[in-house]
Amino acid sequence: MYAARLLFPALLLLTASTAMSAPQAHMVFFTLAEPSEANRDRLVAGCQKHLADHDGVLYFSVGVLADDLDREVNDKSFHVALHLVFESREAHDTYQKHPRHLTFVKENKTLWSQVKVYDSDLVKAASSAPAE
């Protein structure tokens, strides 16, 4: 019983440590307050100017709604999508407080009426065996 009392907190720490070191996906979907090509392009340019090339970023992209894809599962409630993958939760947390990120929000927040953020800890992909 004594060993179990020691092991459980250690396992919790290990789990938290693993989540902190796993790559972190940060997906942000912006709905424009006043939808127009000019506002969309301005927001895309702001993302490129302020949010690309941060330390710890493994992947950066910004794009616009693919309006021609029309399936039941397609969410069309946004205009601009930002996709970032960080090497760790720590890199994500540092980015959130970085002056360039804060400047982006300050300079562009009037462009959007809604922001949806989806953060996830990425898991290692399973190895796939070659097809026979």
mmCIF file of the C-alpha atoms, coordinates in Angstrom:
data_MODEL
# 
_entry.id   MODEL 
# 
loop_
_atom_site.group_PDB 
_atom_site.id 
_atom_site.type_symbol 
_atom_site.label_atom_id 
_atom_site.label_alt_id 
_atom_site.label_comp_id 
_atom_site.label_asym_id 
_atom_site.label_entity_id 
_atom_site.label_seq_id 
_atom_site.pdbx_PDB_ins_code 
_atom_site.Cartn_x 
_atom_site.Cartn_y 
_atom_site.Cartn_z 
_atom_site.occupancy 
_atom_site.B_iso_or_equiv 
_atom_site.pdbx_formal_charge 
_atom_site.auth_seq_id 
_atom_site.auth_comp_id 
_atom_site.auth_asym_id 
_atom_site.auth_atom_id 
_atom_site.pdbx_PDB_model_num 
ATOM 1   C CA . MET A 1 1   ? 0.000   0.000  0.000   1.00 0.00 ? 1   MET A CA 1 
ATOM 2   C CA . TYR A 1 2   ? 2.877   2.353  0.811   1.00 0.00 ? 2   TYR A CA 1 
ATOM 3   C CA . ALA A 1 3   ? 4.354   1.805  -2.656  1.00 0.00 ? 3   ALA A CA 1 
ATOM 4   C CA . ALA A 1 4   ? 0.998   2.569  -4.291  1.00 0.00 ? 4   ALA A CA 1 
ATOM 5   C CA . ARG A 1 5   ? 0.755   5.870  -2.375  1.00 0.00 ? 5   ARG A CA 1 
ATOM 6   C CA . LEU A 1 6   ? 4.175   6.837  -3.715  1.00 0.00 ? 6   LEU A CA 1 
ATOM 7   C CA . LEU A 1 7   ? 3.605   5.525  -7.232  1.00 0.00 ? 7   LEU A CA 1 
ATOM 8   C CA . PHE A 1 8   ? 0.302   7.304  -7.911  1.00 0.00 ? 8   PHE A CA 1 
ATOM 9   C CA . PRO A 1 9   ? 1.679   10.880 -7.511  1.00 0.00 ? 9   PRO A CA 1 
ATOM 10  C CA . ALA A 1 10  ? 4.703   9.902  -9.594  1.00 0.00 ? 10  ALA A CA 1 
ATOM 11  C CA . LEU A 1 11  ? 2.424   8.672  -12.383 1.00 0.00 ? 11  LEU A CA 1 
ATOM 12  C CA . LEU A 1 12  ? 0.448   11.920 -12.241 1.00 0.00 ? 12  LEU A CA 1 
ATOM 13  C CA . LEU A 1 13  ? 3.658   13.919 -12.584 1.00 0.00 ? 13  LEU A CA 1 
ATOM 14  C CA . LEU A 1 14  ? 4.799   11.744 -15.477 1.00 0.00 ? 14  LEU A CA 1 
ATOM 15  C CA . THR A 1 15  ? 1.462   12.208 -17.251 1.00 0.00 ? 15  THR A CA 1 
ATOM 16  C CA . ALA A 1 16  ? 1.571   15.982 -16.770 1.00 0.00 ? 16  ALA A CA 1 
ATOM 17  C CA . SER A 1 17  ? 5.184   16.057 -17.921 1.00 0.00 ? 17  SER A CA 1 
ATOM 18  C CA . THR A 1 18  ? 4.335   14.084 -21.064 1.00 0.00 ? 18  THR A CA 1 
ATOM 19  C CA . ALA A 1 19  ? 1.457   16.445 -21.922 1.00 0.00 ? 19  ALA A CA 1 
ATOM 20  C CA . MET A 1 20  ? 3.751   19.432 -21.417 1.00 0.00 ? 20  MET A CA 1 
ATOM 21  C CA . SER A 1 21  ? 6.381   17.999 -23.769 1.00 0.00 ? 21  SER A CA 1 
ATOM 22  C CA . ALA A 1 22  ? 4.013   16.733 -26.480 1.00 0.00 ? 22  ALA A CA 1 
ATOM 23  C CA . PRO A 1 23  ? 3.641   18.858 -29.596 1.00 0.00 ? 23  PRO A CA 1 
ATOM 24  C CA . GLN A 1 24  ? 0.738   21.274 -29.191 1.00 0.00 ? 24  GLN A CA 1 
ATOM 25  C CA . ALA A 1 25  ? -1.693  22.075 -32.022 1.00 0.00 ? 25  ALA A CA 1 
ATOM 26  C CA . HIS A 1 26  ? -3.320  25.513 -31.905 1.00 0.00 ? 26  HIS A CA 1 
ATOM 27  C CA . MET A 1 27  ? -6.104  26.025 -34.448 1.00 0.00 ? 27  MET A CA 1 
ATOM 28  C CA . VAL A 1 28  ? -7.850  29.400 -34.526 1.00 0.00 ? 28  VAL A CA 1 
ATOM 29  C CA . PHE A 1 29  ? -10.946 30.220 -36.580 1.00 0.00 ? 29  PHE A CA 1 
ATOM 30  C CA . PHE A 1 30  ? -11.910 33.871 -37.073 1.00 0.00 ? 30  PHE A CA 1 
ATOM 31  C CA . THR A 1 31  ? -15.355 35.110 -38.082 1.00 0.00 ? 31  THR A CA 1 
ATOM 32  C CA . LEU A 1 32  ? -15.129 38.591 -39.556 1.00 0.00 ? 32  LEU A CA 1 
ATOM 33  C CA . ALA A 1 33  ? -17.306 41.325 -38.070 1.00 0.00 ? 33  ALA A CA 1 
ATOM 34  C CA . GLU A 1 34  ? -17.751 42.810 -41.541 1.00 0.00 ? 34  GLU A CA 1 
ATOM 35  C CA . PRO A 1 35  ? -17.063 40.135 -44.164 1.00 0.00 ? 35  PRO A CA 1 
ATOM 36  C CA . SER A 1 36  ? -15.217 41.545 -47.152 1.00 0.00 ? 36  SER A CA 1 
ATOM 37  C CA . GLU A 1 37  ? -12.234 40.534 -49.221 1.00 0.00 ? 37  GLU A CA 1 
ATOM 38  C CA . ALA A 1 38  ? -10.316 43.561 -47.903 1.00 0.00 ? 38  ALA A CA 1 
ATOM 39  C CA . ASN A 1 39  ? -10.925 42.629 -44.243 1.00 0.00 ? 39  ASN A CA 1 
ATOM 40  C CA . ARG A 1 40  ? -10.108 38.988 -44.933 1.00 0.00 ? 40  ARG A CA 1 
ATOM 41  C CA . ASP A 1 41  ? -6.843  39.952 -46.646 1.00 0.00 ? 41  ASP A CA 1 
ATOM 42  C CA . ARG A 1 42  ? -5.977  42.365 -43.823 1.00 0.00 ? 42  ARG A CA 1 
ATOM 43  C CA . LEU A 1 43  ? -6.445  39.641 -41.203 1.00 0.00 ? 43  LEU A CA 1 
ATOM 44  C CA . VAL A 1 44  ? -4.407  37.127 -43.222 1.00 0.00 ? 44  VAL A CA 1 
ATOM 45  C CA . ALA A 1 45  ? -1.618  39.710 -43.591 1.00 0.00 ? 45  ALA A CA 1 
ATOM 46  C CA . GLY A 1 46  ? -1.722  40.405 -39.843 1.00 0.00 ? 46  GLY A CA 1 
ATOM 47  C CA . CYS A 1 47  ? -1.330  36.697 -39.096 1.00 0.00 ? 47  CYS A CA 1 
ATOM 48  C CA . GLN A 1 48  ? 1.617   36.449 -41.478 1.00 0.00 ? 48  GLN A CA 1 
ATOM 49  C CA . LYS A 1 49  ? 3.266   39.581 -40.064 1.00 0.00 ? 49  LYS A CA 1 
ATOM 50  C CA . HIS A 1 50  ? 2.891   38.880 -36.350 1.00 0.00 ? 50  HIS A CA 1 
ATOM 51  C CA . LEU A 1 51  ? 2.317   35.152 -35.848 1.00 0.00 ? 51  LEU A CA 1 
ATOM 52  C CA . ALA A 1 52  ? 4.757   33.388 -38.188 1.00 0.00 ? 52  ALA A CA 1 
ATOM 53  C CA . ASP A 1 53  ? 8.341   32.573 -37.211 1.00 0.00 ? 53  ASP A CA 1 
ATOM 54  C CA . HIS A 1 54  ? 7.971   32.299 -33.442 1.00 0.00 ? 54  HIS A CA 1 
ATOM 55  C CA . ASP A 1 55  ? 10.425  30.175 -31.475 1.00 0.00 ? 55  ASP A CA 1 
ATOM 56  C CA . GLY A 1 56  ? 9.129   26.661 -30.961 1.00 0.00 ? 56  GLY A CA 1 
ATOM 57  C CA . VAL A 1 57  ? 6.761   26.694 -33.952 1.00 0.00 ? 57  VAL A CA 1 
ATOM 58  C CA . LEU A 1 58  ? 6.987   23.519 -36.018 1.00 0.00 ? 58  LEU A CA 1 
ATOM 59  C CA . TYR A 1 59  ? 4.251   24.494 -38.479 1.00 0.00 ? 59  TYR A CA 1 
ATOM 60  C CA . PHE A 1 60  ? 2.473   27.725 -39.417 1.00 0.00 ? 60  PHE A CA 1 
ATOM 61  C CA . SER A 1 61  ? -0.227  28.368 -41.991 1.00 0.00 ? 61  SER A CA 1 
ATOM 62  C CA . VAL A 1 62  ? -3.087  30.762 -42.481 1.00 0.00 ? 62  VAL A CA 1 
ATOM 63  C CA . GLY A 1 63  ? -5.896  30.290 -44.958 1.00 0.00 ? 63  GLY A CA 1 
ATOM 64  C CA . VAL A 1 64  ? -9.422  31.224 -45.893 1.00 0.00 ? 64  VAL A CA 1 
ATOM 65  C CA . LEU A 1 65  ? -12.638 29.234 -45.899 1.00 0.00 ? 65  LEU A CA 1 
ATOM 66  C CA . ALA A 1 66  ? -12.838 26.748 -48.783 1.00 0.00 ? 66  ALA A CA 1 
ATOM 67  C CA . ASP A 1 67  ? -16.390 27.819 -49.557 1.00 0.00 ? 67  ASP A CA 1 
ATOM 68  C CA . ASP A 1 68  ? -16.786 25.374 -52.451 1.00 0.00 ? 68  ASP A CA 1 
ATOM 69  C CA . LEU A 1 69  ? -16.535 22.356 -50.126 1.00 0.00 ? 69  LEU A CA 1 
ATOM 70  C CA . ASP A 1 70  ? -20.134 21.738 -49.194 1.00 0.00 ? 70  ASP A CA 1 
ATOM 71  C CA . ARG A 1 71  ? -20.704 18.624 -47.105 1.00 0.00 ? 71  ARG A CA 1 
ATOM 72  C CA . GLU A 1 72  ? -22.845 18.213 -43.991 1.00 0.00 ? 72  GLU A CA 1 
ATOM 73  C CA . VAL A 1 73  ? -19.720 18.204 -41.839 1.00 0.00 ? 73  VAL A CA 1 
ATOM 74  C CA . ASN A 1 74  ? -18.219 21.409 -43.266 1.00 0.00 ? 74  ASN A CA 1 
ATOM 75  C CA . ASP A 1 75  ? -18.375 24.293 -40.793 1.00 0.00 ? 75  ASP A CA 1 
ATOM 76  C CA . LYS A 1 76  ? -18.751 27.556 -42.673 1.00 0.00 ? 76  LYS A CA 1 
ATOM 77  C CA . SER A 1 77  ? -18.989 29.846 -39.657 1.00 0.00 ? 77  SER A CA 1 
ATOM 78  C CA . PHE A 1 78  ? -15.502 31.313 -40.116 1.00 0.00 ? 78  PHE A CA 1 
ATOM 79  C CA . HIS A 1 79  ? -13.620 33.328 -42.729 1.00 0.00 ? 79  HIS A CA 1 
ATOM 80  C CA . VAL A 1 80  ? -9.934  32.919 -41.775 1.00 0.00 ? 80  VAL A CA 1 
ATOM 81  C CA . ALA A 1 81  ? -8.191  29.899 -40.241 1.00 0.00 ? 81  ALA A CA 1 
ATOM 82  C CA . LEU A 1 82  ? -4.833  29.955 -38.470 1.00 0.00 ? 82  LEU A CA 1 
ATOM 83  C CA . HIS A 1 83  ? -2.956  26.692 -37.894 1.00 0.00 ? 83  HIS A CA 1 
ATOM 84  C CA . LEU A 1 84  ? 0.073   26.413 -35.623 1.00 0.00 ? 84  LEU A CA 1 
ATOM 85  C CA . VAL A 1 85  ? 1.882   23.412 -34.215 1.00 0.00 ? 85  VAL A CA 1 
ATOM 86  C CA . PHE A 1 86  ? 4.283   24.064 -31.361 1.00 0.00 ? 86  PHE A CA 1 
ATOM 87  C CA . GLU A 1 87  ? 7.062   21.743 -30.254 1.00 0.00 ? 87  GLU A CA 1 
ATOM 88  C CA . SER A 1 88  ? 5.659   21.744 -26.701 1.00 0.00 ? 88  SER A CA 1 
ATOM 89  C CA . ARG A 1 89  ? 3.047   23.238 -24.394 1.00 0.00 ? 89  ARG A CA 1 
ATOM 90  C CA . GLU A 1 90  ? 5.775   25.491 -23.046 1.00 0.00 ? 90  GLU A CA 1 
ATOM 91  C CA . ALA A 1 91  ? 6.402   26.918 -26.540 1.00 0.00 ? 91  ALA A CA 1 
ATOM 92  C CA . HIS A 1 92  ? 2.645   27.490 -26.940 1.00 0.00 ? 92  HIS A CA 1 
ATOM 93  C CA . ASP A 1 93  ? 2.429   29.258 -23.574 1.00 0.00 ? 93  ASP A CA 1 
ATOM 94  C CA . THR A 1 94  ? 5.420   31.467 -24.432 1.00 0.00 ? 94  THR A CA 1 
ATOM 95  C CA . TYR A 1 95  ? 3.803   32.397 -27.764 1.00 0.00 ? 95  TYR A CA 1 
ATOM 96  C CA . GLN A 1 96  ? 0.560   33.412 -26.019 1.00 0.00 ? 96  GLN A CA 1 
ATOM 97  C CA . LYS A 1 97  ? 2.434   36.045 -23.969 1.00 0.00 ? 97  LYS A CA 1 
ATOM 98  C CA . HIS A 1 98  ? 4.828   37.150 -26.719 1.00 0.00 ? 98  HIS A CA 1 
ATOM 99  C CA . PRO A 1 99  ? 4.659   40.870 -27.618 1.00 0.00 ? 99  PRO A CA 1 
ATOM 100 C CA . ARG A 1 100 ? 4.114   40.064 -31.329 1.00 0.00 ? 100 ARG A CA 1 
ATOM 101 C CA . HIS A 1 101 ? 1.064   37.920 -30.476 1.00 0.00 ? 101 HIS A CA 1 
ATOM 102 C CA . LEU A 1 102 ? -0.308  40.621 -28.172 1.00 0.00 ? 102 LEU A CA 1 
ATOM 103 C CA . THR A 1 103 ? 0.269   43.257 -30.878 1.00 0.00 ? 103 THR A CA 1 
ATOM 104 C CA . PHE A 1 104 ? -1.591  41.079 -33.392 1.00 0.00 ? 104 PHE A CA 1 
ATOM 105 C CA . VAL A 1 105 ? -4.615  40.897 -31.098 1.00 0.00 ? 105 VAL A CA 1 
ATOM 106 C CA . LYS A 1 106 ? -4.545  44.623 -30.348 1.00 0.00 ? 106 LYS A CA 1 
ATOM 107 C CA . GLU A 1 107 ? -4.205  45.646 -34.010 1.00 0.00 ? 107 GLU A CA 1 
ATOM 108 C CA . ASN A 1 108 ? -6.724  43.169 -35.454 1.00 0.00 ? 108 ASN A CA 1 
ATOM 109 C CA . LYS A 1 109 ? -9.419  42.471 -32.843 1.00 0.00 ? 109 LYS A CA 1 
ATOM 110 C CA . THR A 1 110 ? -11.817 44.947 -34.435 1.00 0.00 ? 110 THR A CA 1 
ATOM 111 C CA . LEU A 1 111 ? -11.827 42.796 -37.582 1.00 0.00 ? 111 LEU A CA 1 
ATOM 112 C CA . TRP A 1 112 ? -13.497 39.785 -35.979 1.00 0.00 ? 112 TRP A CA 1 
ATOM 113 C CA . SER A 1 113 ? -16.810 39.173 -34.278 1.00 0.00 ? 113 SER A CA 1 
ATOM 114 C CA . GLN A 1 114 ? -15.901 35.714 -33.025 1.00 0.00 ? 114 GLN A CA 1 
ATOM 115 C CA . VAL A 1 115 ? -12.811 33.595 -32.471 1.00 0.00 ? 115 VAL A CA 1 
ATOM 116 C CA . LYS A 1 116 ? -12.867 29.850 -31.873 1.00 0.00 ? 116 LYS A CA 1 
ATOM 117 C CA . VAL A 1 117 ? -9.706  28.165 -30.630 1.00 0.00 ? 117 VAL A CA 1 
ATOM 118 C CA . TYR A 1 118 ? -9.062  24.437 -30.666 1.00 0.00 ? 118 TYR A CA 1 
ATOM 119 C CA . ASP A 1 119 ? -5.936  23.366 -28.774 1.00 0.00 ? 119 ASP A CA 1 
ATOM 120 C CA . SER A 1 120 ? -4.827  19.750 -28.626 1.00 0.00 ? 120 SER A CA 1 
ATOM 121 C CA . ASP A 1 121 ? -1.895  17.661 -27.468 1.00 0.00 ? 121 ASP A CA 1 
ATOM 122 C CA . LEU A 1 122 ? -0.658  15.725 -30.476 1.00 0.00 ? 122 LEU A CA 1 
ATOM 123 C CA . VAL A 1 123 ? -0.009  12.027 -30.134 1.00 0.00 ? 123 VAL A CA 1 
ATOM 124 C CA . LYS A 1 124 ? 2.631   10.070 -31.938 1.00 0.00 ? 124 LYS A CA 1 
ATOM 125 C CA . ALA A 1 125 ? 1.264   8.496  -35.091 1.00 0.00 ? 125 ALA A CA 1 
ATOM 126 C CA . ALA A 1 126 ? 1.057   4.728  -35.054 1.00 0.00 ? 126 ALA A CA 1 
ATOM 127 C CA . SER A 1 127 ? 3.456   2.986  -37.376 1.00 0.00 ? 127 SER A CA 1 
ATOM 128 C CA . SER A 1 128 ? 1.673   1.453  -40.285 1.00 0.00 ? 128 SER A CA 1 
ATOM 129 C CA . ALA A 1 129 ? 2.770   -1.887 -41.599 1.00 0.00 ? 129 ALA A CA 1 
ATOM 130 C CA . PRO A 1 130 ? 3.291   -2.131 -45.353 1.00 0.00 ? 130 PRO A CA 1 
ATOM 131 C CA . ALA A 1 131 ? 0.289   -3.513 -47.208 1.00 0.00 ? 131 ALA A CA 1 
ATOM 132 C CA . GLU A 1 132 ? 0.718   -6.985 -48.589 1.00 0.00 ? 132 GLU A CA 1 
# 
